[in-house]
Each structure stands twice: as structure tokens, then as C-alpha cells.
Tab-separated table of C-alpha atoms and ligand atoms in Angstrom:
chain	number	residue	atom	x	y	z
U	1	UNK	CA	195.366	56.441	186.044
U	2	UNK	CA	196.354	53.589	184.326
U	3	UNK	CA	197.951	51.849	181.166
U	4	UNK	CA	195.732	49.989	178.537
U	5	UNK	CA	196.647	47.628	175.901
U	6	UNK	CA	194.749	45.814	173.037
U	7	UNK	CA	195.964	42.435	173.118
U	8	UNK	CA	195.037	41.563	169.125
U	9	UNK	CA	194.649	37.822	168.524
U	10	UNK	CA	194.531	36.091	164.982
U	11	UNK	CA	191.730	33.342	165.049
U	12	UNK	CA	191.866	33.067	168.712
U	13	UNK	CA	195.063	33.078	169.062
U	14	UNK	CA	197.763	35.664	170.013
U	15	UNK	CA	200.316	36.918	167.809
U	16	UNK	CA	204.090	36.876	169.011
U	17	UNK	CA	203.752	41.192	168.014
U	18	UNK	CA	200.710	41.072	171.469
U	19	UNK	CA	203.121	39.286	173.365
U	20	UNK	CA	205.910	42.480	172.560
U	21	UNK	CA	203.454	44.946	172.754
U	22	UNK	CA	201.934	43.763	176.048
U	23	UNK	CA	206.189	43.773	177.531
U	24	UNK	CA	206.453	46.927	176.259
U	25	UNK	CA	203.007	48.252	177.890
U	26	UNK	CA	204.116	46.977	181.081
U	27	UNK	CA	207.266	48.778	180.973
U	28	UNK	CA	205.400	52.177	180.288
U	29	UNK	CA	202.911	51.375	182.608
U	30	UNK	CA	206.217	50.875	185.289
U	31	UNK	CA	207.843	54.031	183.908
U	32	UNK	CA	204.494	55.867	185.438
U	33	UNK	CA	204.514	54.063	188.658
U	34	UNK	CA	200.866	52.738	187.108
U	35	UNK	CA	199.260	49.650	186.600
U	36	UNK	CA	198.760	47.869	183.436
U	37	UNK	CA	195.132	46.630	182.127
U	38	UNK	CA	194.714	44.665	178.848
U	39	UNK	CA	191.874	44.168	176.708
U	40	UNK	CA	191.280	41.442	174.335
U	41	UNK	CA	188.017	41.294	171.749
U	42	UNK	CA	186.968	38.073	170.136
U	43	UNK	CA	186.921	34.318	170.680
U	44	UNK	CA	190.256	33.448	172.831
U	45	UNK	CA	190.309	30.892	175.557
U	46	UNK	CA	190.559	31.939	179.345
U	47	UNK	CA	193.823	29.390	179.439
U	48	UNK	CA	195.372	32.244	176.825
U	49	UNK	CA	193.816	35.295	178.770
U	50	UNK	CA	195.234	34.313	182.270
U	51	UNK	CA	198.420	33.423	180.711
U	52	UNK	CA	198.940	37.167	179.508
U	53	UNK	CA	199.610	38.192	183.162
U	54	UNK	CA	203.328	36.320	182.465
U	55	UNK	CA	204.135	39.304	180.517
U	56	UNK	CA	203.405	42.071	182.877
U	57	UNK	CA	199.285	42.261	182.707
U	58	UNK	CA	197.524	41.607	186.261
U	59	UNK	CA	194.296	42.465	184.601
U	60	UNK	CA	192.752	41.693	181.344
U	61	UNK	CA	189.061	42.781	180.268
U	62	UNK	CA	187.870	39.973	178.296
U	63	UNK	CA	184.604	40.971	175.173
U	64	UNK	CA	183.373	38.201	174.095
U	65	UNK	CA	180.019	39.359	172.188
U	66	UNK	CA	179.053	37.363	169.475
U	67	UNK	CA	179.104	40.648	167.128
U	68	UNK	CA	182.364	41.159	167.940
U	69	UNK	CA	184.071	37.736	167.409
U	70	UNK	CA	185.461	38.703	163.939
U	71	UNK	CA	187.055	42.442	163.427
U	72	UNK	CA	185.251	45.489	162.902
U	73	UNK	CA	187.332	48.706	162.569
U	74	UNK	CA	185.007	51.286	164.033
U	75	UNK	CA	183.146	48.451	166.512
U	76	UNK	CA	186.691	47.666	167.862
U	77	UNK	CA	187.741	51.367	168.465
U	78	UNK	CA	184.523	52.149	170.162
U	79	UNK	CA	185.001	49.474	172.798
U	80	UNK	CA	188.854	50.077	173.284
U	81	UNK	CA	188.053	53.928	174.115
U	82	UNK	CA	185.136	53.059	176.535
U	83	UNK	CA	187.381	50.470	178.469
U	84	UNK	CA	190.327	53.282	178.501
U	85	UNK	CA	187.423	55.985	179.654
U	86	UNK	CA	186.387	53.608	182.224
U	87	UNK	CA	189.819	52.047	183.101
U	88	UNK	CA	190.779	56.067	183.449
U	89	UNK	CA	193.595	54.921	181.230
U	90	UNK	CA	195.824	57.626	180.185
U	91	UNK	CA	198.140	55.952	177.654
U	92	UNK	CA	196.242	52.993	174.953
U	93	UNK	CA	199.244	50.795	173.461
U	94	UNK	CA	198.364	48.308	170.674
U	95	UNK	CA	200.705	46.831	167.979
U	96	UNK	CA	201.316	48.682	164.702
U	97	UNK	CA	200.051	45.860	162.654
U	98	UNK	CA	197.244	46.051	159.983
U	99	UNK	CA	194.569	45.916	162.163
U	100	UNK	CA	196.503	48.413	164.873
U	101	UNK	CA	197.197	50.768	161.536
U	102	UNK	CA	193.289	51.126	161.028
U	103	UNK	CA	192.247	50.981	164.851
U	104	UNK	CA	194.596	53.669	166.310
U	105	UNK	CA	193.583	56.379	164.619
U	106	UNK	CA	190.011	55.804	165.428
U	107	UNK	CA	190.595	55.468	168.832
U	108	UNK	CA	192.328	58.681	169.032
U	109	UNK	CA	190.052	60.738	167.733
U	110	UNK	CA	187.321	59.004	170.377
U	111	UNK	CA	189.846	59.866	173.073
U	112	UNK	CA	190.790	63.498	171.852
U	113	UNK	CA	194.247	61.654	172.171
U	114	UNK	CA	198.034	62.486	170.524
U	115	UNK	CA	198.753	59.410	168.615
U	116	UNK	CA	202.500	58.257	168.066
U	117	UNK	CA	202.064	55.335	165.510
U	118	UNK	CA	204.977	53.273	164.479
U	119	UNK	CA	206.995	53.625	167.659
U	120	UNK	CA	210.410	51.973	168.166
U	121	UNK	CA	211.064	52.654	171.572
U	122	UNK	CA	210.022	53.460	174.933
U	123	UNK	CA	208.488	56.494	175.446
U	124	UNK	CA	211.157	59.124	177.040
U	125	UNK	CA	209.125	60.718	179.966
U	126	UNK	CA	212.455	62.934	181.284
U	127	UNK	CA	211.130	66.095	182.451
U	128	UNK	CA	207.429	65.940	182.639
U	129	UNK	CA	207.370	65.090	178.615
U	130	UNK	CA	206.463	62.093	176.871
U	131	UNK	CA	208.245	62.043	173.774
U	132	UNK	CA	208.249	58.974	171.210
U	133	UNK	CA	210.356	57.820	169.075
U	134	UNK	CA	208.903	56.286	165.917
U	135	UNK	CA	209.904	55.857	162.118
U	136	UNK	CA	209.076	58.424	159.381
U	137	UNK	CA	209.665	58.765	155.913
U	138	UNK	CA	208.806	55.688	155.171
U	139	UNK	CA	210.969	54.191	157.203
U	140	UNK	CA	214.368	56.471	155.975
U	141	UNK	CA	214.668	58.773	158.958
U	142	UNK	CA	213.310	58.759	162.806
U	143	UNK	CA	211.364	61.599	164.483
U	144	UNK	CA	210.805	62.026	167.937
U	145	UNK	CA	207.686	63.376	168.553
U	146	UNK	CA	206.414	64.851	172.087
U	147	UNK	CA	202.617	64.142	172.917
U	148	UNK	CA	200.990	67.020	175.045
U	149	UNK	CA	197.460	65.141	175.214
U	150	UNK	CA	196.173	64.264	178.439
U	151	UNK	CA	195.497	60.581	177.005
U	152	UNK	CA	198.096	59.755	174.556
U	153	UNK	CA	198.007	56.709	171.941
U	154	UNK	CA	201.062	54.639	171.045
U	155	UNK	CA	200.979	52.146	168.059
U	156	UNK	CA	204.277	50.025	168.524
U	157	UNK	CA	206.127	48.515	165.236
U	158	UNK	CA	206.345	44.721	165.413
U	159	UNK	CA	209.883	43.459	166.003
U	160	UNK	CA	210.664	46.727	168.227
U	161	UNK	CA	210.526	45.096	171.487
U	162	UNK	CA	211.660	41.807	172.959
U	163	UNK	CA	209.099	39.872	174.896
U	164	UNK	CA	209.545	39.712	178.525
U	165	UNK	CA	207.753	37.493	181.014
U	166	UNK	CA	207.795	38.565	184.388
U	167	UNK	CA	204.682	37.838	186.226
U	168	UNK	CA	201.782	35.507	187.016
U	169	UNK	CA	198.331	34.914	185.747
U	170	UNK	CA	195.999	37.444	185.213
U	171	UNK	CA	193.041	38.178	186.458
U	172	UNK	CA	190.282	37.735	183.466
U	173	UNK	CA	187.127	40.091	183.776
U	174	UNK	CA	184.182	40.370	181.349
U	175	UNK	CA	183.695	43.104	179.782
U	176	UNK	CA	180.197	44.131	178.739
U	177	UNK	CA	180.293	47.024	176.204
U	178	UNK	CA	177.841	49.885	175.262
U	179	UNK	CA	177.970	48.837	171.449
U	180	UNK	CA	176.311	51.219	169.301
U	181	UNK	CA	174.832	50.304	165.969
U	182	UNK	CA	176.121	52.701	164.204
U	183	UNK	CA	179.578	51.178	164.846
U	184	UNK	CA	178.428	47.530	162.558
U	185	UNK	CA	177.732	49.239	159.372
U	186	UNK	CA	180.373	47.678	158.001
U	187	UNK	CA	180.926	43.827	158.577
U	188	UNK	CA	183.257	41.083	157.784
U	189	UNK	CA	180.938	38.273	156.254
U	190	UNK	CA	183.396	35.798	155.218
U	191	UNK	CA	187.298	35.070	155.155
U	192	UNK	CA	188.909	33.290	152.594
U	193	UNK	CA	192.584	32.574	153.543
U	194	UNK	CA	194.945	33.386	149.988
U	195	UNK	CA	197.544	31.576	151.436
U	196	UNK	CA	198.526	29.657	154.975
U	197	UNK	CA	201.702	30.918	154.808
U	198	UNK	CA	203.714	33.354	157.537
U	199	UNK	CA	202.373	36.256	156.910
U	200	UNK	CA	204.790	39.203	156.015
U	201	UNK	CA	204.065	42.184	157.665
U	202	UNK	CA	204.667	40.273	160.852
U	203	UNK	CA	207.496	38.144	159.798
U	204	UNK	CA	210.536	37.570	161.654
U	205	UNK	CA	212.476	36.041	158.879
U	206	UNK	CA	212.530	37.135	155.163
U	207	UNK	CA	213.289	35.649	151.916
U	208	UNK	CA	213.097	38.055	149.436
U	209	UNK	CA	213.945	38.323	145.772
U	210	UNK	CA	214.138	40.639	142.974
U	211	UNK	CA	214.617	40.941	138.972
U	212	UNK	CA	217.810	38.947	139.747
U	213	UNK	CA	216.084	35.878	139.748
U	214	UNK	CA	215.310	36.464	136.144
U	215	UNK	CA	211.981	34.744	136.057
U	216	UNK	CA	208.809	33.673	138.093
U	217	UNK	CA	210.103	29.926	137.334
U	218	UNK	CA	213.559	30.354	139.244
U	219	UNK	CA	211.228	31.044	143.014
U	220	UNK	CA	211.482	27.446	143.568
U	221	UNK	CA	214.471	27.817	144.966
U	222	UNK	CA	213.498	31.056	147.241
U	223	UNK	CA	210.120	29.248	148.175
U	224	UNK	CA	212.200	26.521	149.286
U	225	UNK	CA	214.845	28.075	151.525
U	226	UNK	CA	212.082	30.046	153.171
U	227	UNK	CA	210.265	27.016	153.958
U	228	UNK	CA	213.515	25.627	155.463
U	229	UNK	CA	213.870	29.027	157.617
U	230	UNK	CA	210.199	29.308	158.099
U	231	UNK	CA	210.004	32.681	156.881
U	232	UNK	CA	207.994	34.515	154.609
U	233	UNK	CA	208.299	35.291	151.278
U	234	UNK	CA	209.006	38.670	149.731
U	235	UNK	CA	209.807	40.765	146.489
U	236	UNK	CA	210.956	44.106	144.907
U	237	UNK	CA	208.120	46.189	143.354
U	238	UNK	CA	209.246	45.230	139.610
U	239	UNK	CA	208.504	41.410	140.217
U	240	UNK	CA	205.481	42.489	141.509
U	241	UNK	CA	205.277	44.661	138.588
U	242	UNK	CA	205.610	41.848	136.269
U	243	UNK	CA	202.893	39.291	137.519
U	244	UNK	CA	206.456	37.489	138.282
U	245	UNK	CA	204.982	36.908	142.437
U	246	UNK	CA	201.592	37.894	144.185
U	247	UNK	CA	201.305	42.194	145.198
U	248	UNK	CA	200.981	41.302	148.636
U	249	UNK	CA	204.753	40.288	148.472
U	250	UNK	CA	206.055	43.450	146.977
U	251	UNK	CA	207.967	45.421	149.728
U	252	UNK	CA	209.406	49.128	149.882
U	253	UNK	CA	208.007	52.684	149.438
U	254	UNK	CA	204.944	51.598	148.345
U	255	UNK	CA	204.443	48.302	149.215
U	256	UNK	CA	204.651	46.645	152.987
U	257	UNK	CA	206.783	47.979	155.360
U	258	UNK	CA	208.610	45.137	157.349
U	259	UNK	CA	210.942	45.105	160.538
U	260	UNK	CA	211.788	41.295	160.565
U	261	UNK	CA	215.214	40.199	162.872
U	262	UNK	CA	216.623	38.537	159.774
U	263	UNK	CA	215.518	39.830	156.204
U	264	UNK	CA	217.176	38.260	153.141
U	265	UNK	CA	217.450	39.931	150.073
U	266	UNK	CA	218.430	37.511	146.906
U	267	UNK	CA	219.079	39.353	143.191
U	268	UNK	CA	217.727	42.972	144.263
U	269	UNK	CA	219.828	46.072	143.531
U	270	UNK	CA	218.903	47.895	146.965
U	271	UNK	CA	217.173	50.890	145.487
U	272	UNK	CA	215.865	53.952	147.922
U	273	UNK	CA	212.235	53.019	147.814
U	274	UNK	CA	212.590	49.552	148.487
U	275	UNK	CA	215.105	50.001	151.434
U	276	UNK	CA	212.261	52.554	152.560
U	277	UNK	CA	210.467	49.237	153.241
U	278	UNK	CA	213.188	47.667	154.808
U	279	UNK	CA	215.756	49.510	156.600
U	280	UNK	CA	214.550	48.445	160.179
U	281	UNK	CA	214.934	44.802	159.380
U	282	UNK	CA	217.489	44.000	162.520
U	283	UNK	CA	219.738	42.103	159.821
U	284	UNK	CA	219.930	42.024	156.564
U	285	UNK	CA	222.082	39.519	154.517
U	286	UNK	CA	222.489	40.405	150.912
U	287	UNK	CA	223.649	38.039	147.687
U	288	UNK	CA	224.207	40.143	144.471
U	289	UNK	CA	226.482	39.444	141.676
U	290	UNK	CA	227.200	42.902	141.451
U	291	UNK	CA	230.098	44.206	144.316
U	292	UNK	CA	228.814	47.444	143.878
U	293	UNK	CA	224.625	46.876	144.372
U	294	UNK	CA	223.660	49.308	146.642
U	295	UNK	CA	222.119	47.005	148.985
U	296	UNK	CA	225.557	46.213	149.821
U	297	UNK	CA	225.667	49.645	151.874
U	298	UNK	CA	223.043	48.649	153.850
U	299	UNK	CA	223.768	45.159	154.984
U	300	UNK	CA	225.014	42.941	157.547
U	301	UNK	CA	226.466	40.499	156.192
U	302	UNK	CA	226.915	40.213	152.047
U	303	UNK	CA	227.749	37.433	149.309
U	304	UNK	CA	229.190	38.222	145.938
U	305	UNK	CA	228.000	35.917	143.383
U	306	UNK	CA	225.757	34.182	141.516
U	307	UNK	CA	222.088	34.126	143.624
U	308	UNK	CA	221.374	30.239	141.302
U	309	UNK	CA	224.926	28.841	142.440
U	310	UNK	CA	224.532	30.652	146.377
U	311	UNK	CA	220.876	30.185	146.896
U	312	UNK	CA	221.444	25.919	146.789
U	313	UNK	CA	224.719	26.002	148.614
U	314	UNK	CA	222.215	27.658	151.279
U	315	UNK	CA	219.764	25.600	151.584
U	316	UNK	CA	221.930	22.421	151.555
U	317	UNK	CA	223.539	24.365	154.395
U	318	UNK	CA	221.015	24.354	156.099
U	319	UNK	CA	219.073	21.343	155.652
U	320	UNK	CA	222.503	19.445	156.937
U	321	UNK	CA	222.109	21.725	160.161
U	322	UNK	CA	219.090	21.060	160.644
U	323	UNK	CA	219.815	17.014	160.292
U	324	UNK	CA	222.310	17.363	162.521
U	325	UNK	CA	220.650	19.364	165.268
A	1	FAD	C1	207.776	56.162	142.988
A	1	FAD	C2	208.499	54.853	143.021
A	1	FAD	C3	208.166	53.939	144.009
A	1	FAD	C4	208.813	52.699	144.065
A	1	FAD	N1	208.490	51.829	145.060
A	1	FAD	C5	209.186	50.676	145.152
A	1	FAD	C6	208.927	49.759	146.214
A	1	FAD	O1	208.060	49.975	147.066
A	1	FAD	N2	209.647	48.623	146.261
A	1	FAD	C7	210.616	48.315	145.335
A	1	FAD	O2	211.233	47.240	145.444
A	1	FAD	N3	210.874	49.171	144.330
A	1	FAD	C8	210.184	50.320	144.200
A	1	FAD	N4	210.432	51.141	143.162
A	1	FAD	C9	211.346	50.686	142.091
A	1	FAD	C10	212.806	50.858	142.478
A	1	FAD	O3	213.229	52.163	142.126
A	1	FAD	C11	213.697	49.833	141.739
A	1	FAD	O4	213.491	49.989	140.343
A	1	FAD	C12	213.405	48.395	142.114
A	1	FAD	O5	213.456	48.241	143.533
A	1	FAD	C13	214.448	47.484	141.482
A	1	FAD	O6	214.073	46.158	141.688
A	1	FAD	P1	215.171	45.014	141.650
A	1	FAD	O7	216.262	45.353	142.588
A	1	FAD	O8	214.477	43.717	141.822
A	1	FAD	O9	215.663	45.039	140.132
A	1	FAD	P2	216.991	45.620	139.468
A	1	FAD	O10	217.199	47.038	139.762
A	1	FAD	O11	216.925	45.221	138.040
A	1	FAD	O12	218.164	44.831	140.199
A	1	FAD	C14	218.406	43.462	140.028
A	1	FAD	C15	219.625	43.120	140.857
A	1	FAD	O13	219.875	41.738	140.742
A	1	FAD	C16	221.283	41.532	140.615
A	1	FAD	N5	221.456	40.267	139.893
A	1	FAD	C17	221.214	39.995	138.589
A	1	FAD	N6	221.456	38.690	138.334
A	1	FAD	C18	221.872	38.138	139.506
A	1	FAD	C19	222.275	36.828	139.889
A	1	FAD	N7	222.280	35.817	138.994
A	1	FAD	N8	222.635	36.629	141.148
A	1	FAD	C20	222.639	37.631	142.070
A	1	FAD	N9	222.274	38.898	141.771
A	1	FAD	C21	221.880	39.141	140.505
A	1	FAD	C22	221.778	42.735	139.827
A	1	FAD	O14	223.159	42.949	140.086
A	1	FAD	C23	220.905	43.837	140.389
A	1	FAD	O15	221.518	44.467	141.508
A	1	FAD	C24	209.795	52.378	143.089
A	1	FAD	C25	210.123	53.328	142.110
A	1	FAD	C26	209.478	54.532	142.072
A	1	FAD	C27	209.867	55.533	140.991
């Protein structure tokens, strides 16, 4: 019996939301007196793969086929089972992010596995159970959900677990998999970046803006302070709506769901289905001219006024910090 996680890189690279999702693995794995395993799937160096035993993984199962180097949904989930089958794994942790989204499901059908996808928290394993926490709704509520399986699946929300390093370098073994044709009817050929910028789902700082703004020629100003903050940029469906800023920015309901630690919301009322998208953002600052914007319920910290007289004050603010620090 073990623990197994997916360690999900981005060009070779690991993603802060591996690094939390490999602390938090560890931490289950320690709840059940196990051991932790990790598998990663692509191109990374063996530098980056030892260094993942820092955060709690002695072992790491490294596939490096060629067919595998760029993502393939069902390809992926095929080879993450067979490691867990072989690994005699009996909970799979990977990060709720897009990729996770489409992979856990797969793999927990494979496994004949419960799945508890976007979890928040450590399992609870008081009493023989294993229950999960994880958000529903949308986002507006919590459930906690109790998986019975024999192998269960957790898909952890990024931003719901702080990265801890507590050990040494792993171990890296190479892991050959039975990869089945079947699995590569579907292939990535080609990807063409839209943008270079931080991208939102996995954000840890927001800048986001709605009808407030007025126009698609006043976003200077909110491209500008996230720049300063390095954050990404977001929007309210209506702006969206309006061709005013790109889909992939429109947050909420039905847009992306984000959990950033500090999510800024500039000229946006606050309505239900766009807090669905953000209500576990850690903190949320919110300028509105209006005192009595709903968003104002929600927040941390709030401005009254005028977002074209705040916003500049802001990032003066904190382009003089930054000189000075
Ligand atoms: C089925 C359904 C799904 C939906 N899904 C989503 C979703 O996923 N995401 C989403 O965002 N919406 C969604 N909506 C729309 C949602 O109900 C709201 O209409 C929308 O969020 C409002 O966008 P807004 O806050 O930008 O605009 P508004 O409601 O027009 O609010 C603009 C805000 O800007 C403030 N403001 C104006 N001028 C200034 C200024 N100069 N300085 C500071 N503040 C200023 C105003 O006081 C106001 O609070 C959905 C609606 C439905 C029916």
C-alpha cells in the first residue's frame, strides 16, 4: 500500500500547484503510516525529478517516451493507473488543474476508484473513513464527501495547500509503460501560445475588472497594475460578453473558477454567479463606487470610490515600493 501522485509539469517544468499537491500527498501518505511515490510524464530534467524528494517524495517514476512528451488525456490516465496498480497504490492525488480536471476522471474509472475532485483539505480518516472535503456548487457551498472505494482518487484545488519541504532527493526510476494504441487516437500536433502571460486558473494574484471600467480602452490601467503585481488578468462575464477582453478571462458560474491568495476585483458589482467563481480566493480587495455593491459583503478589505482616480493611486503605490525595496 502506498500513496501516488502525478507530478504535472508545464513545458518541462513544474508548476508551483505540483509542488502543493506533492506536500499535500505526503501528508496523506503520513496520515496512513504509507509511503509516498510520484510520477511525472514528459520531458523534465533529472535535476527537477530528484529535487521533488524536498517536498516529501522518496520515489519518483520518471516516463519519458517520446509519444508521451506532450499531453494526451486518455494516454496519460492509462499510465497513471498502471503505475498505481503496480505501485499497489491505494490513494492517486494530482492537482485540480485543467489537465487534472480531464485526467481524474479517467483514471477513476480505470481504477474502479471514488473520486473526490476539487478538494480543499486533508482527507479526515477518523474512524476507519476517509472523508473529503471539497467545493460544490460552483464554488457557493462545501460538501464533505466519504469515499468507500478500496482505491480512492483525490483531485486537489490549486491554492489549497501550502508547500512544504521536508526531505531530500528522490530517488528517480524509469518507468516503462504498457501503452496501448488505442489510448493515441487523439493527439496534440501543435501548440500555439495565445498569450505568455500568468495563466489564470493557476494564478496567485488577480486583477480583475468589470462593466465599471466602462470600456475595453480604460484596461490599460488594469493591464498595468497586474504587470506591477505579476498577476493575471481577469473579468466579469458581461465584458466578456461585450468583446470588451478575451473569454478566457471571464470568471464566475460559467466561466473559470479561481482560488488565487489575493484576487482584486476593480468596477464589478459582486453578483452570485461571478462570486461562484471566486469565493475561495484567500483575499479579496474590492474598489466600487457604489457603498452598497455586493461584493462589498464578500471582501477583505474594500475602497469606496472612483476605480480611474484609485486604480493610479495604486499603482504609483506600488511602483514607489517597489523602488524602494
Ligand atoms: C446564468 C447566468 C450565468 C452568469 N455567469 C456569470 C459569470 O460566470 N461571471 C460573471 O461575472 N457574471 C455572470 N453572470 C452575470 C451576472 O449576473 C452579472 O450580470 C455580472 O457579473 C455583472 O458584471 P459587472 O459586475 O461587471 O457589471 P455591473 O453589474 O454593471 O456592475 C458594475 C459595477 O461597477 C461599479 N462601478 C461603475 N463605475 C465605477 C467606477 N468608476 N469606479 C468603481 N466602480 C464603478 C458599479 O457600482 C457596479 O457595482 C451570469 C448571469 C446569469 C443569468
Amino acid at each position: 500500500m502506498s500513496v501516488l501522485v502525478y507530478v504535472e509539469n508545464a513545458d518541462g517544468k513544474f508548476k508551483k500547484s505540483t509542488y502543493e499537491v506533492i506536500s499535500y500527498a505526503k501528508t496523506v501518505a503520513d496520515q496512513l503510516n504509507t509511503h509516498l511515490t510520484a510520477i511525472s510524464i514528459g520531458d523534465v530534467s533529472h535535476e527537477d525529478l530528484e529535487s521533488l524528494g524536498k517536498y516529501g517524495s522518496a520515489k519518483v517514476l520518471n516516463v519519458s517516451d517520446e509519444q508521451l512528451k506532450t499531453f494526451v488525456n486518455q494516454a496519460y490516465a492509462s499510465v497513471i493507473a498502471e503505475a498505481a496498480s503496480k505501485e499497489g497504490a491505494k490513494v492517486v492525488v494530482l492537482a485540480n488543474s485543467f489537465t487534472g480536471k480531464g485526467l481524474a476522471p479517467r483514471i477513476a474509472v480505470k481504477l474502479q476508484a471514488g473520486l473526490a475532485d476539487s478538494a480543499v483539505e486533508l482527507p479526515s480518516t477518523d474512524d476507519g473513513k476517509f472523508i473529503v472535503k471539497k467545493t460544490a456548487f460552483s464554488g457557493k457551498a462545501f460538501a464533505f464527501i466519504e469515499l468507500t472505494s478500496d482505491v480512492k482518487i483525490i483531485a486537489l484545488n490549486p491554492n489549497s495547500y501550502k508547500v512544504v519541504e521536508n526531505g531530500s532527493p528522490a530517488t528517480v526510476v524509469d518507468f516503462a509503460s504498457d501503452s496501448n494504441e488505442s489510448d493515441f487516437k487523439t493527439m496534440v500536433k501543435e501548440i500555439v501560445r495565445a498569450t505568455d502571460k500568468v495563466s489564470l486558473p493557476e494564478a496567485e494574484l488577480v486583477v480583475s475588472a468589470g462593466r465599471g471600467m466602462k470600456g475595453p480602452e480604460n484596461w490599460a490601467m488594469i493591464e498595468e497594475l497586474a504587470d506591477l503585481l505579476g498577476a493575471a488578468t481577469a473579468c466579469s462575464k458581461p465584458v466578456s460578453d461585450a468583446g470588451w477582453r478575451p473569454h478566457e478571462e471571464h470568471v464566475g458560474q460559467t466561466g473559470i473558477a479561481v482560488s488565487p491568495n489575493l484576487y482584486i476585483a476593480i468596477g464589478i458589482s459582486g453578483a452570485i454567479q461571478h462570486l461562484a467563481g471566486v469565493s475561495s480566493s484567500k483575499t479579496i480587495v474590492v474598489i466600487n463606487k457604489d457603498p452598497e455593491a455586493p461584493f462589498f459583503k464578500v471582501a477583505d478589505y474594500g475602497i469606496v470610490g472612483d476605480a480611474f482616480e484609485i486604480v493610479p493611486k495604486l499603482i504609483e503605490a506600488v511602483k514607489s515600493y517597489k523602488s524602494n525595496s
